[in-house]
Short mmCIF file of C-alpha atoms in Angstrom, two decimals:
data_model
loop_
_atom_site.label_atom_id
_atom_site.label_comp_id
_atom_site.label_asym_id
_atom_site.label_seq_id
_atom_site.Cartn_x
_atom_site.Cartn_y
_atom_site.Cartn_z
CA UNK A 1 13.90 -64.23 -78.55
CA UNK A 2 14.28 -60.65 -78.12
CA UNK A 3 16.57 -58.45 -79.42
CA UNK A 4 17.89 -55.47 -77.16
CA UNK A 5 20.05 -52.33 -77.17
CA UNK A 6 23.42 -51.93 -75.50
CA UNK A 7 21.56 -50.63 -72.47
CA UNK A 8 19.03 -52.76 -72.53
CA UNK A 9 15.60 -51.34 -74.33
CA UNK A 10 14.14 -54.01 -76.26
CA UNK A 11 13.84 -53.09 -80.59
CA UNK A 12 12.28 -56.61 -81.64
CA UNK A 13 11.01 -59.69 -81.24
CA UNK A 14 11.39 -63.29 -82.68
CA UNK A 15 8.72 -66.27 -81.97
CA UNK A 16 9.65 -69.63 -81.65
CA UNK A 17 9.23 -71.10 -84.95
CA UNK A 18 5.84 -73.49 -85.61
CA UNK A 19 5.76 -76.23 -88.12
CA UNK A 20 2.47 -75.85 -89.96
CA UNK A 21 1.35 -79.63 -91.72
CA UNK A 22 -2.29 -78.61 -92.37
CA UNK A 23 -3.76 -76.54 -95.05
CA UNK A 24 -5.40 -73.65 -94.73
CA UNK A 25 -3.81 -72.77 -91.81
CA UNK A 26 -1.99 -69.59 -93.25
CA UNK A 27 -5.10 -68.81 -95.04
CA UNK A 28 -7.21 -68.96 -91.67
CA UNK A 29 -5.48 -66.11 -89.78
CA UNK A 30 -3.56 -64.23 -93.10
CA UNK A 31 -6.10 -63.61 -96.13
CA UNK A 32 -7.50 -65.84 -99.05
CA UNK A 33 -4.92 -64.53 -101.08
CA UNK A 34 -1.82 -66.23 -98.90
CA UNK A 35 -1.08 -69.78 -100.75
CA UNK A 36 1.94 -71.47 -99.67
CA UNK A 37 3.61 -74.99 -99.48
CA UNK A 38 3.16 -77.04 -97.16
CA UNK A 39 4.76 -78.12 -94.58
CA UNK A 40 6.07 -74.84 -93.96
CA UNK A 41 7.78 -73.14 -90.86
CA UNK A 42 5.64 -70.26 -89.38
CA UNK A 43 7.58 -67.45 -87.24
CA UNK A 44 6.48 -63.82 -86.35
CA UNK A 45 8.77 -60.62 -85.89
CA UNK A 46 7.20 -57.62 -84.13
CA UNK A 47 8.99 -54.40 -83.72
CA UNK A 48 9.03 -52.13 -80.36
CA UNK A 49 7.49 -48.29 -80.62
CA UNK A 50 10.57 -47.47 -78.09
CA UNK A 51 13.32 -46.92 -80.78
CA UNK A 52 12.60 -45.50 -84.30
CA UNK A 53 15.07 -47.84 -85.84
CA UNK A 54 12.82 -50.95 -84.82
CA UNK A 55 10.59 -51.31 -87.74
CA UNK A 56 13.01 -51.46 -90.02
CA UNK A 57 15.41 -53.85 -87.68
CA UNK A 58 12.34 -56.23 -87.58
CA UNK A 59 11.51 -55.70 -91.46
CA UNK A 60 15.39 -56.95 -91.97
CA UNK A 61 15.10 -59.72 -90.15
CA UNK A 62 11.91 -61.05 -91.66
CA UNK A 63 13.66 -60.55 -95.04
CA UNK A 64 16.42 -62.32 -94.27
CA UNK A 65 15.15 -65.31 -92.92
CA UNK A 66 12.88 -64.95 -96.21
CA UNK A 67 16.09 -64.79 -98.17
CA UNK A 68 18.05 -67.73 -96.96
CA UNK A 69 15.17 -70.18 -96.25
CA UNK A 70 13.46 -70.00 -99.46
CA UNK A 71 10.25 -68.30 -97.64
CA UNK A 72 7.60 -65.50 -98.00
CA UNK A 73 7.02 -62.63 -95.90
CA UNK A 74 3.08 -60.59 -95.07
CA UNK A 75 2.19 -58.84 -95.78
CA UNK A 76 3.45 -59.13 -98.87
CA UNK A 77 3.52 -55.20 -99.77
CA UNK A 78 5.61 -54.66 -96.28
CA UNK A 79 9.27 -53.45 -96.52
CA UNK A 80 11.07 -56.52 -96.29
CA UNK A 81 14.80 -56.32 -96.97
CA UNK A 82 18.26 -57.66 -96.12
CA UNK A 83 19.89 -54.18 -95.52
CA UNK A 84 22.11 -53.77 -92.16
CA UNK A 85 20.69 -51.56 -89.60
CA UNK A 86 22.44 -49.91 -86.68
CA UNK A 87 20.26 -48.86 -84.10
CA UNK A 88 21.54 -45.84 -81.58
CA UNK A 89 24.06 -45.71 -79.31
CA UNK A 90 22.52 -45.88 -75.80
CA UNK A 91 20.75 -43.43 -73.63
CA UNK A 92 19.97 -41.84 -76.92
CA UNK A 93 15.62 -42.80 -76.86
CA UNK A 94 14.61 -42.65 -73.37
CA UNK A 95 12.55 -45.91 -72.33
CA UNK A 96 8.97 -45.38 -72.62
CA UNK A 97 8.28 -47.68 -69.83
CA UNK A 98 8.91 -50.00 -66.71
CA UNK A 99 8.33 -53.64 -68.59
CA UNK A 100 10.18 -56.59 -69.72
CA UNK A 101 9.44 -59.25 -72.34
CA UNK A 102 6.42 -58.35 -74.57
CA UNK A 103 5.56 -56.27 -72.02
CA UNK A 104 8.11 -53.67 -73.12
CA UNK A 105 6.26 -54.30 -76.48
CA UNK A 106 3.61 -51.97 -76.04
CA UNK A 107 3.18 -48.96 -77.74
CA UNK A 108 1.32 -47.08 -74.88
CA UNK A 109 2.50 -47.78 -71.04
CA UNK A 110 0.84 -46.26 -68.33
CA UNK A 111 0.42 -46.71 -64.43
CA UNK A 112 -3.04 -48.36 -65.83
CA UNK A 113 -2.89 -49.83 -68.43
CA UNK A 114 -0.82 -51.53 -71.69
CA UNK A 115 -1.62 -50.88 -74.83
CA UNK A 116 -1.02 -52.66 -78.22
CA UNK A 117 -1.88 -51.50 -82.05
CA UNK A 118 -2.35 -54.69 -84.56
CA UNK A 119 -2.66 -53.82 -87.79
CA UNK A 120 -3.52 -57.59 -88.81
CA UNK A 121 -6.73 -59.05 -90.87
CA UNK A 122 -7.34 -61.77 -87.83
CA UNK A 123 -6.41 -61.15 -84.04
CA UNK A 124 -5.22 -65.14 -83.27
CA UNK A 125 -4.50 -66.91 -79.88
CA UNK A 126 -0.98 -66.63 -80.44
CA UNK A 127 1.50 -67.48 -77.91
CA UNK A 128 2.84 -64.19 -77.73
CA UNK A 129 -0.47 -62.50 -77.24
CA UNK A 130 -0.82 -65.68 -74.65
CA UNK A 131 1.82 -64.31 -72.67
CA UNK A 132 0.47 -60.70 -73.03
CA UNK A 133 -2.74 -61.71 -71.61
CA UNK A 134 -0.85 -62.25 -68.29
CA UNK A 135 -0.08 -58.36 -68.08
CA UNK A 136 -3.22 -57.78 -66.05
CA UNK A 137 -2.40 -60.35 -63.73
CA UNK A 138 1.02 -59.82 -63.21
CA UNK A 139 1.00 -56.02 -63.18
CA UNK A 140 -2.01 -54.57 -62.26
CA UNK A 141 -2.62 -53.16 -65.69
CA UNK A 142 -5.71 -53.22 -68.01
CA UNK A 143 -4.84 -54.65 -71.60
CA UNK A 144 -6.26 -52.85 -74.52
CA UNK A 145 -5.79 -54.49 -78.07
CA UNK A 146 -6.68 -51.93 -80.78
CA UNK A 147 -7.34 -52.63 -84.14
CA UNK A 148 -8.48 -51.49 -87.63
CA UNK A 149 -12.33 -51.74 -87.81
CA UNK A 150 -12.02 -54.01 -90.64
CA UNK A 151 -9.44 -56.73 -87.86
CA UNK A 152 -11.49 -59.64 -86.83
CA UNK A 153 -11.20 -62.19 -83.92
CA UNK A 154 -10.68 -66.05 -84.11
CA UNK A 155 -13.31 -67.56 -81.95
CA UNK A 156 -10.10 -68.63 -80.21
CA UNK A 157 -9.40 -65.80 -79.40
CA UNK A 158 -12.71 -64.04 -78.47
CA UNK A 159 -13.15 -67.08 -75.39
CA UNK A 160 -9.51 -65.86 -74.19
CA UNK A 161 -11.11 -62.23 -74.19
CA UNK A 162 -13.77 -63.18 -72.66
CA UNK A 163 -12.15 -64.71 -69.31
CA UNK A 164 -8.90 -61.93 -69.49
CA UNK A 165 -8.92 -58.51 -68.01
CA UNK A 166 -8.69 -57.21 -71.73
CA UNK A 167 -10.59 -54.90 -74.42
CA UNK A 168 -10.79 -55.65 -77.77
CA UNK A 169 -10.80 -51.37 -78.93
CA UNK A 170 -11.36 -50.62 -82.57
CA UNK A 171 -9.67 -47.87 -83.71
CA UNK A 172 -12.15 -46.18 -86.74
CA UNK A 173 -11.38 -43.07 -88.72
CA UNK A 174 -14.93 -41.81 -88.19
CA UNK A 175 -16.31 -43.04 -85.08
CA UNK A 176 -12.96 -42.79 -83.26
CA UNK A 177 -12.73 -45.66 -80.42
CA UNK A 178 -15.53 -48.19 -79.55
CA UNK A 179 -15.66 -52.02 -77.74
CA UNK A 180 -15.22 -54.28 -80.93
CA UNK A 181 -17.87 -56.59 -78.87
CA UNK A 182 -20.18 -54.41 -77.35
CA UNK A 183 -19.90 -51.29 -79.97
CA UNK A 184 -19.85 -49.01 -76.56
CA UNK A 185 -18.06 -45.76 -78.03
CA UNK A 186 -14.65 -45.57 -75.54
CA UNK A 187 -12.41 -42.50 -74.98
CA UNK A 188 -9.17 -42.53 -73.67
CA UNK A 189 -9.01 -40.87 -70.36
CA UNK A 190 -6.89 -40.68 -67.11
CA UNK A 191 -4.13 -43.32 -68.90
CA UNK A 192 -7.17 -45.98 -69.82
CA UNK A 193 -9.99 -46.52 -72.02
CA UNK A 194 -13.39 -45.41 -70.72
CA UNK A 195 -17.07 -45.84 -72.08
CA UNK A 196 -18.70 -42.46 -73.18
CA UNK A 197 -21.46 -42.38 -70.79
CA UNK A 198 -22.61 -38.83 -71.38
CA UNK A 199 -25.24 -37.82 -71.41
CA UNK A 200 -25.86 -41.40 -71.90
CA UNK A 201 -24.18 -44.84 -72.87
CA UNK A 202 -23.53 -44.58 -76.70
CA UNK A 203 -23.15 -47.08 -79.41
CA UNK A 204 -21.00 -46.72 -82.31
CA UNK A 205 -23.02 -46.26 -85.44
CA UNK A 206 -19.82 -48.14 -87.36
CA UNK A 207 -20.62 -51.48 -84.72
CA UNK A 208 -23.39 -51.44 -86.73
CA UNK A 209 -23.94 -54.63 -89.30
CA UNK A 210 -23.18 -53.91 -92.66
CA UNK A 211 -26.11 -54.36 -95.86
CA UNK A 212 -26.03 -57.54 -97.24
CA UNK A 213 -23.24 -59.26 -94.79
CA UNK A 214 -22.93 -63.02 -94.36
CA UNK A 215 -26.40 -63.41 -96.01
CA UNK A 216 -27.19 -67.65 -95.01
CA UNK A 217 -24.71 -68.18 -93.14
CA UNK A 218 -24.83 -70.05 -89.88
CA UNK A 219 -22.87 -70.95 -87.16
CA UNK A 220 -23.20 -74.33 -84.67
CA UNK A 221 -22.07 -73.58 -81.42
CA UNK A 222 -21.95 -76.60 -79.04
CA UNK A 223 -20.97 -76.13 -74.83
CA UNK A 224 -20.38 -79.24 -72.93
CA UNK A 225 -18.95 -80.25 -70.21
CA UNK A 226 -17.52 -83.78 -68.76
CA UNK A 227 -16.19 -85.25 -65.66
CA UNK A 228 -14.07 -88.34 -65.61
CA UNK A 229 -12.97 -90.40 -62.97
CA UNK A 230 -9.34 -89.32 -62.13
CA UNK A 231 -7.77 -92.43 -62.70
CA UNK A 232 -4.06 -93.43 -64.51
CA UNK A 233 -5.87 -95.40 -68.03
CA UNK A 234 -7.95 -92.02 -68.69
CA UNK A 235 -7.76 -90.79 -71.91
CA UNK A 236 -8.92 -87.36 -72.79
CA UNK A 237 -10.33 -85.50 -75.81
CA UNK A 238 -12.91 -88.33 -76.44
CA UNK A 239 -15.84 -85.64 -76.16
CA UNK A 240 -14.49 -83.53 -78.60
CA UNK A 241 -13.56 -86.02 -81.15
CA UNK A 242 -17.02 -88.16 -81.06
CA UNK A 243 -18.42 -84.62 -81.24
CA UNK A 244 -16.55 -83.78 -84.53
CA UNK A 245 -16.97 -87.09 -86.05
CA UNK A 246 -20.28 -86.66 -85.33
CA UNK A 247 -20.74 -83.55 -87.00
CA UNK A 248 -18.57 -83.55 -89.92
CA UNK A 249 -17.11 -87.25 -90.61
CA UNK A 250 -13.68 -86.90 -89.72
CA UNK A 251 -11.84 -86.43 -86.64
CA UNK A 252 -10.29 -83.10 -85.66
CA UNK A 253 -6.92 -82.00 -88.20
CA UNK A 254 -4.72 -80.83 -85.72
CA UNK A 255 -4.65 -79.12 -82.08
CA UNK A 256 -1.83 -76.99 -80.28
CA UNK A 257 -1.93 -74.53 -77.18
CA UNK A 258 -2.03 -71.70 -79.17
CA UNK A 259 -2.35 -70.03 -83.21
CA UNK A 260 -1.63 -71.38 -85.53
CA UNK A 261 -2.56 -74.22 -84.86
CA UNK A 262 0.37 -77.16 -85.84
CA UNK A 263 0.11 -80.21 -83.88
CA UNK A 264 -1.67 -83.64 -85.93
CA UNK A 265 -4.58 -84.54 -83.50
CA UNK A 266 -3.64 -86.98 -80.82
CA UNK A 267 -5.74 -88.38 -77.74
CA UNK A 268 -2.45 -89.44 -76.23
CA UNK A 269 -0.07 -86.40 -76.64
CA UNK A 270 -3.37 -84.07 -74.88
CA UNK A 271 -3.65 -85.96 -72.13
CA UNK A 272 0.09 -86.48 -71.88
CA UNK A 273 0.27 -82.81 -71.63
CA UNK A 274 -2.97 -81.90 -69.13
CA UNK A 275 -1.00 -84.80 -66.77
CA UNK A 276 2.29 -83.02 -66.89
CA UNK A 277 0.15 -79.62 -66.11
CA UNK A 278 -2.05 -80.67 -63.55
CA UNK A 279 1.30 -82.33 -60.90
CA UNK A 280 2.42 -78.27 -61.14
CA UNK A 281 -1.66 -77.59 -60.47
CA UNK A 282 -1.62 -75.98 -64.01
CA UNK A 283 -5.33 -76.10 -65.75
CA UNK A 284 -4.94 -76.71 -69.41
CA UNK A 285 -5.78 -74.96 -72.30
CA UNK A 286 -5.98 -75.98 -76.09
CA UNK A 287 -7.42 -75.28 -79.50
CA UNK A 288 -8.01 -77.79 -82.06
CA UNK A 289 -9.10 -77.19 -85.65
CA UNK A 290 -10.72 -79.12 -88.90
CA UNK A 291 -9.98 -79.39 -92.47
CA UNK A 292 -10.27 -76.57 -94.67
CA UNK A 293 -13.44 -78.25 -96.34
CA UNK A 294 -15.53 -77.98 -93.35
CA UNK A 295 -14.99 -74.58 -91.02
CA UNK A 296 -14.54 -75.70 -87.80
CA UNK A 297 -12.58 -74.87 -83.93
CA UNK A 298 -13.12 -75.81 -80.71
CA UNK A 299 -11.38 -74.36 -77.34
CA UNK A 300 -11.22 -76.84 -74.30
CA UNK A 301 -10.13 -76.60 -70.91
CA UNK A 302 -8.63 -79.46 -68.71
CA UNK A 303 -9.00 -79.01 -64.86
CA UNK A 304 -8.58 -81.52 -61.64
CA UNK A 305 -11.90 -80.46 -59.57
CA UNK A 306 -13.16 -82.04 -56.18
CA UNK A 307 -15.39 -83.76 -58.43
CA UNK A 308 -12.89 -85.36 -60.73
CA UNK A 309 -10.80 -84.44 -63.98
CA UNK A 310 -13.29 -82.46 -66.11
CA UNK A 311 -13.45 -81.27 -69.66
CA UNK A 312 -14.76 -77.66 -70.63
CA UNK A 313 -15.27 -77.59 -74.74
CA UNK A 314 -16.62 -75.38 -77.05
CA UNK A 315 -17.02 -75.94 -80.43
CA UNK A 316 -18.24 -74.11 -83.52
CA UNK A 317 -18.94 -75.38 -87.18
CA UNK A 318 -19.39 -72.56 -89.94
CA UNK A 319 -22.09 -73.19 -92.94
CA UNK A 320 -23.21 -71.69 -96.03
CA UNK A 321 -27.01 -70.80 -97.07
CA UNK A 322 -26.40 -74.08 -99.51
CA UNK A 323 -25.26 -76.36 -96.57
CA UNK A 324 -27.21 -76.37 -93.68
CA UNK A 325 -26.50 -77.23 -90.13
CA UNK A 326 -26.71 -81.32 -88.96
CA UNK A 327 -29.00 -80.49 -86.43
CA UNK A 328 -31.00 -83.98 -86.52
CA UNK A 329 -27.38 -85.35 -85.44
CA UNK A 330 -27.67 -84.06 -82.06
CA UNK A 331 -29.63 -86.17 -80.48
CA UNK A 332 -27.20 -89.22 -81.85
CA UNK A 333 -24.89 -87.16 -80.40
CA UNK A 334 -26.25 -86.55 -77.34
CA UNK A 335 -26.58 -90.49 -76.65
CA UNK A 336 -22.76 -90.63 -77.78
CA UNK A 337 -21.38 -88.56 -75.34
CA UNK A 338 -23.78 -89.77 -72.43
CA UNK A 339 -23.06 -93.34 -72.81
CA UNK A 340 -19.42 -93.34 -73.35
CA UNK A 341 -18.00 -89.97 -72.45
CA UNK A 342 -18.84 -88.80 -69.03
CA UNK A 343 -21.05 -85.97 -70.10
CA UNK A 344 -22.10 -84.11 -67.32
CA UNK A 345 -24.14 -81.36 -69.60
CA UNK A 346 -24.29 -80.00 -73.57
CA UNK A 347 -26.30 -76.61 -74.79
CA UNK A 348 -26.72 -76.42 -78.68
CA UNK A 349 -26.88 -73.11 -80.54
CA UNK A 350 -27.59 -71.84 -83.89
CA UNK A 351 -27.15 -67.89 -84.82
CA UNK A 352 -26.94 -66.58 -88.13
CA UNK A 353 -23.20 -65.31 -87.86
CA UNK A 354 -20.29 -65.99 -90.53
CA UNK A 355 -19.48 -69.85 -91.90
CA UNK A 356 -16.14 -68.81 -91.86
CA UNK A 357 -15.99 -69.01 -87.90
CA UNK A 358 -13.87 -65.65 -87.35
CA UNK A 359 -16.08 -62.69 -85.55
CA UNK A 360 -16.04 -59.28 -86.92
CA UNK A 361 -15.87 -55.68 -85.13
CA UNK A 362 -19.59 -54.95 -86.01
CA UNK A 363 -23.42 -56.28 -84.24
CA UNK A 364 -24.02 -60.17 -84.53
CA UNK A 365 -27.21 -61.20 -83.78
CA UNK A 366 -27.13 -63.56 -80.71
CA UNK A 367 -27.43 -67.19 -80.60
CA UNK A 368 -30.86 -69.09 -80.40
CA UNK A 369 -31.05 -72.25 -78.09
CA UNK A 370 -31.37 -75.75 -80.16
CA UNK A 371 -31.32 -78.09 -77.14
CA UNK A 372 -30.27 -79.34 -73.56
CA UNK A 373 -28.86 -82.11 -72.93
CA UNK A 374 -28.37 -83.63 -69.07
CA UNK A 375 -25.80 -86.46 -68.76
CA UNK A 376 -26.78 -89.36 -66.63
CA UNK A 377 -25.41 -87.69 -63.58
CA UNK A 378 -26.87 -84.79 -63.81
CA UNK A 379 -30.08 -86.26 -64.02
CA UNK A 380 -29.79 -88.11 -61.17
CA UNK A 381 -28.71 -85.38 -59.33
CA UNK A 382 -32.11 -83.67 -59.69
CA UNK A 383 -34.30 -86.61 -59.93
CA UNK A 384 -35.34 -88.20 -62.64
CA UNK A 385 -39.02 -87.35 -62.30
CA UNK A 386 -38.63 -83.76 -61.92
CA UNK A 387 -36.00 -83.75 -64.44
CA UNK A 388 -38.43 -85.51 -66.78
CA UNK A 389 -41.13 -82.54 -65.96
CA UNK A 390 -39.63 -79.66 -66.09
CA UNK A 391 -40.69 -79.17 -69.49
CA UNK A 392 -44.25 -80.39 -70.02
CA UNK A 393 -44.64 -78.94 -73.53
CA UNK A 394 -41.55 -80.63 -74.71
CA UNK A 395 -41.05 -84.20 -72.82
CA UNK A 396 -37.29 -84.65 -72.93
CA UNK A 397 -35.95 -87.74 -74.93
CA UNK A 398 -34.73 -90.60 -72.92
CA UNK A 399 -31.32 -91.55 -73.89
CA UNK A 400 -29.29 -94.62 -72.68
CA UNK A 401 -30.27 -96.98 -70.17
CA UNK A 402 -33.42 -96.80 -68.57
CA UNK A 403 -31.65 -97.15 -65.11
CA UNK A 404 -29.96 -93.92 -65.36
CA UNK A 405 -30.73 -92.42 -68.78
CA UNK A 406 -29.69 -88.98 -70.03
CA UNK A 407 -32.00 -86.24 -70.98
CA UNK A 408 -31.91 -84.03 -74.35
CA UNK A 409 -34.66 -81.50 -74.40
CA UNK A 410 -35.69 -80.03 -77.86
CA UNK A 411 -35.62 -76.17 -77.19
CA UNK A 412 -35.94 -75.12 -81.04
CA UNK A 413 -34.70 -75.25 -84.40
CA UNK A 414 -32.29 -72.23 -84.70
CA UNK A 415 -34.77 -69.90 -85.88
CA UNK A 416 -37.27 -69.53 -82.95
CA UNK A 417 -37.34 -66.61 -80.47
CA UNK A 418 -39.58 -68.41 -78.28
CA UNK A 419 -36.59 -71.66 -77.65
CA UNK A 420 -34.85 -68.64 -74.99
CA UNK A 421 -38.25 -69.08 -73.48
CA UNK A 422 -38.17 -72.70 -72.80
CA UNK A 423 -34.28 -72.55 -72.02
CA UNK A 424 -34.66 -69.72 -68.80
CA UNK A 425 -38.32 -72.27 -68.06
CA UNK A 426 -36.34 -75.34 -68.08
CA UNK A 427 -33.07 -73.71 -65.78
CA UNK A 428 -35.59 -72.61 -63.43
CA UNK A 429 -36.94 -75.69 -62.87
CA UNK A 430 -34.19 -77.27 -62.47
CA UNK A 431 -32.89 -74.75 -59.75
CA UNK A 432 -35.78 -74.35 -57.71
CA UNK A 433 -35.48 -76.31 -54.65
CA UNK A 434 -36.91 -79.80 -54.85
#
């Protein structure tokens, strides 16, 4: 809902409202320190730069609905209050730019670009920012999100990033503007955000990792992939869920289309929704999430290809220097996945990165290959005799049937350099013409 003067300049904001039924979910994307009741209602205000009066229109609000549904506001230190605010008569702020919708939202507009200032501990996949992410598309304009250095991204949100015509820009006190993934120090030229590139490329010395950071702590990172037979009596999410049972001993908590996530995990209601999707030709996107016990998210995409209705997941687990990583799972795993779930391909990772999933504005040390696995198609598609070759230091393990059995190749353990090696060995291999 958005709120608008009498000639039409938008002052605020109001989400939809999302009923949270898992815990920890407010504690994910707030700060340790946020404990609330659940179930609970979840609803965000934001406040336009384009009229002076909006902050403290938005702060009202927030207070309000605070006030008369028995609910907190955060931060908790922000001026929340039930006070009436009149906001100018019109034409007296001119209109700082040419958009609608969150759009008119940002707080710098120009011919290239749309910028936005959070001043939030975690940078979520929320569905406004959803929407937001359609600015490049829509208008031509580059997106710039600009933080605090101390702001950090939910891996949701960093695979969004990743495919979007966006920049994640920290704003620092010291080393002014830099890429919160690359570090590359930016400066704001021409209407956009450029790299510094004289007389050379230059990385932030804040992108830098701080002493003693997430000392032990590792992260899981699993990429698969799986193609199903379009047909009316398929059920989706099977991947994900074996792969979380799997891993942890309990099914994914809950799953939505966007932070927070609210919806109880379902099979049914996912594919009910990629079905509706795909008749308007509409790929589909979701994030699902564990219990608080055991640090875990996973993005997947739906899509209708030529080659049927495949699954694109990723999925992260976060542990602590006293819990390590299930890696003698995988292989189970592996098997799992091949034999009952279409999988078409799965890369394991390990890097030492924080347990509590989220990914900071400084240098992360990248992730080291764990193993390959090749569904049953896959390998058939390259032959199972040069499949079985292509890595004659490490024989692949045969999994499933020996008619058409899958392939997991042990690349490493999570701490060895050389498993990138064997990895770019294997892929070439595999590519070169038979």
């Amino acid at each position: 809902m958005y709120l608008r003067t009498e000639d039409g300049r938008q002052v605020a904001s109001v989400e939809a409202p999302r009923f949270i039924q898992v815990a920890g979910e407010a504690t994910r994307l707030l700060a340790p320190a946020v404990e609330t009741q659940l179930p609970l209602w979840w609803t965000e205000v934001r406040a336009s730069t384009a009229v002076p009066e909006a902050q403290r229109l938005a702060a009202s609000i927030a207070g309000r609905l605070a006030a008369l549904l028995d609910g907190v506001t955060w931060p908790s230190e922000a001026a929340a209050h039930t006070e009436v605010v009149t906001l100018p008569a019109a034409g007296t702020h001119p209109s700082p730019g040419d958009g609608d919708g969150v759009l008119a939202e940002a707080d710098v507009l120009t011919d290239q670009s749309a910028v936005i200032l959070y001043d939030i501990p975690v940078l979520a996949v929320t569905t406004w920012l959803t929407e937001l992410l359609r600015t490049p598309e829509q208008t031509g304009r580059h997106l710039y999100l600009v933080t605090p250095s101390t702001a950090r991204l939910t891996l949701a949100a960093r695979t969004v990033l990743d495919r979007a015509a966006a920049r994640w820009v920290i704003r620092d006190p010291e080393a002014g503007y830099y890429d919160g993934l690359s570090g590359m120090v930016l400066s704001w030229r021409d209407g956009h955000f450029t790299p510094v590139t004289d007389p050379s490329p230059t990385v932030a010395e804040a992108f830098r990792p701080p002493a003693g950071g997430a000392v032990g702590e590792r992260q899981l990172l699993l990429s698969l992939r799986t193609i199903h037979p379009a047909d009316e009596h398929l059920l989706l999410g099977g991947a994900l869920e074996c792969a979380w049972q799997t891993l942890t001993g309990e099914p994914p908590a809950v799953w939505s289309t966007a932070e927070p996530v609210n919806v109880p995990w379902s099979r049914r209601q996912l594919t009910d929704l990629a079905r509706t999707r795909a008749r308007c030709g509409t790929p589909t996107w979701l994030v699902a999430i564990g219990s608080p016990g055991q640090p875990g998210i996973a993005t997947q995409q739906v899509q209708h290809t030529r080659l049927g209705v495949e699954e694109h997941i990723t999925l992260a687990f976060g542990y602590t220097a006293d819990r390590p990583a299930p890696l003698d799972r995988l292989p189970h795993l592996a098997e799992e996945l091949a034999a009952h779930h279409n999988l078409a391909t799965m890369v394991t990772e390990v890097r030492a990165a924080r347990a509590d999933l989220t990914v900071p504005a400084h240098y992360e040390p990248p992730a080291l290959p764990v193993s390959l696995t090749l569904g049953p198609d896959a390998v058939a598609d390259f032959g199972l005799n040069r499949a079985n070759a292509a890595l004659p230091d490490a024989p692949p393990l045969r999994l499933g049937s020996k008619a058409r059995p899958a392939l997991y190749y042990q690349l490493g353990d999570g701490d060895e350099p050389v498993a990138w090696r064997r990895l770019q060995a294997l892929m070439r291999c595999l590519d070169s013409p038979a």
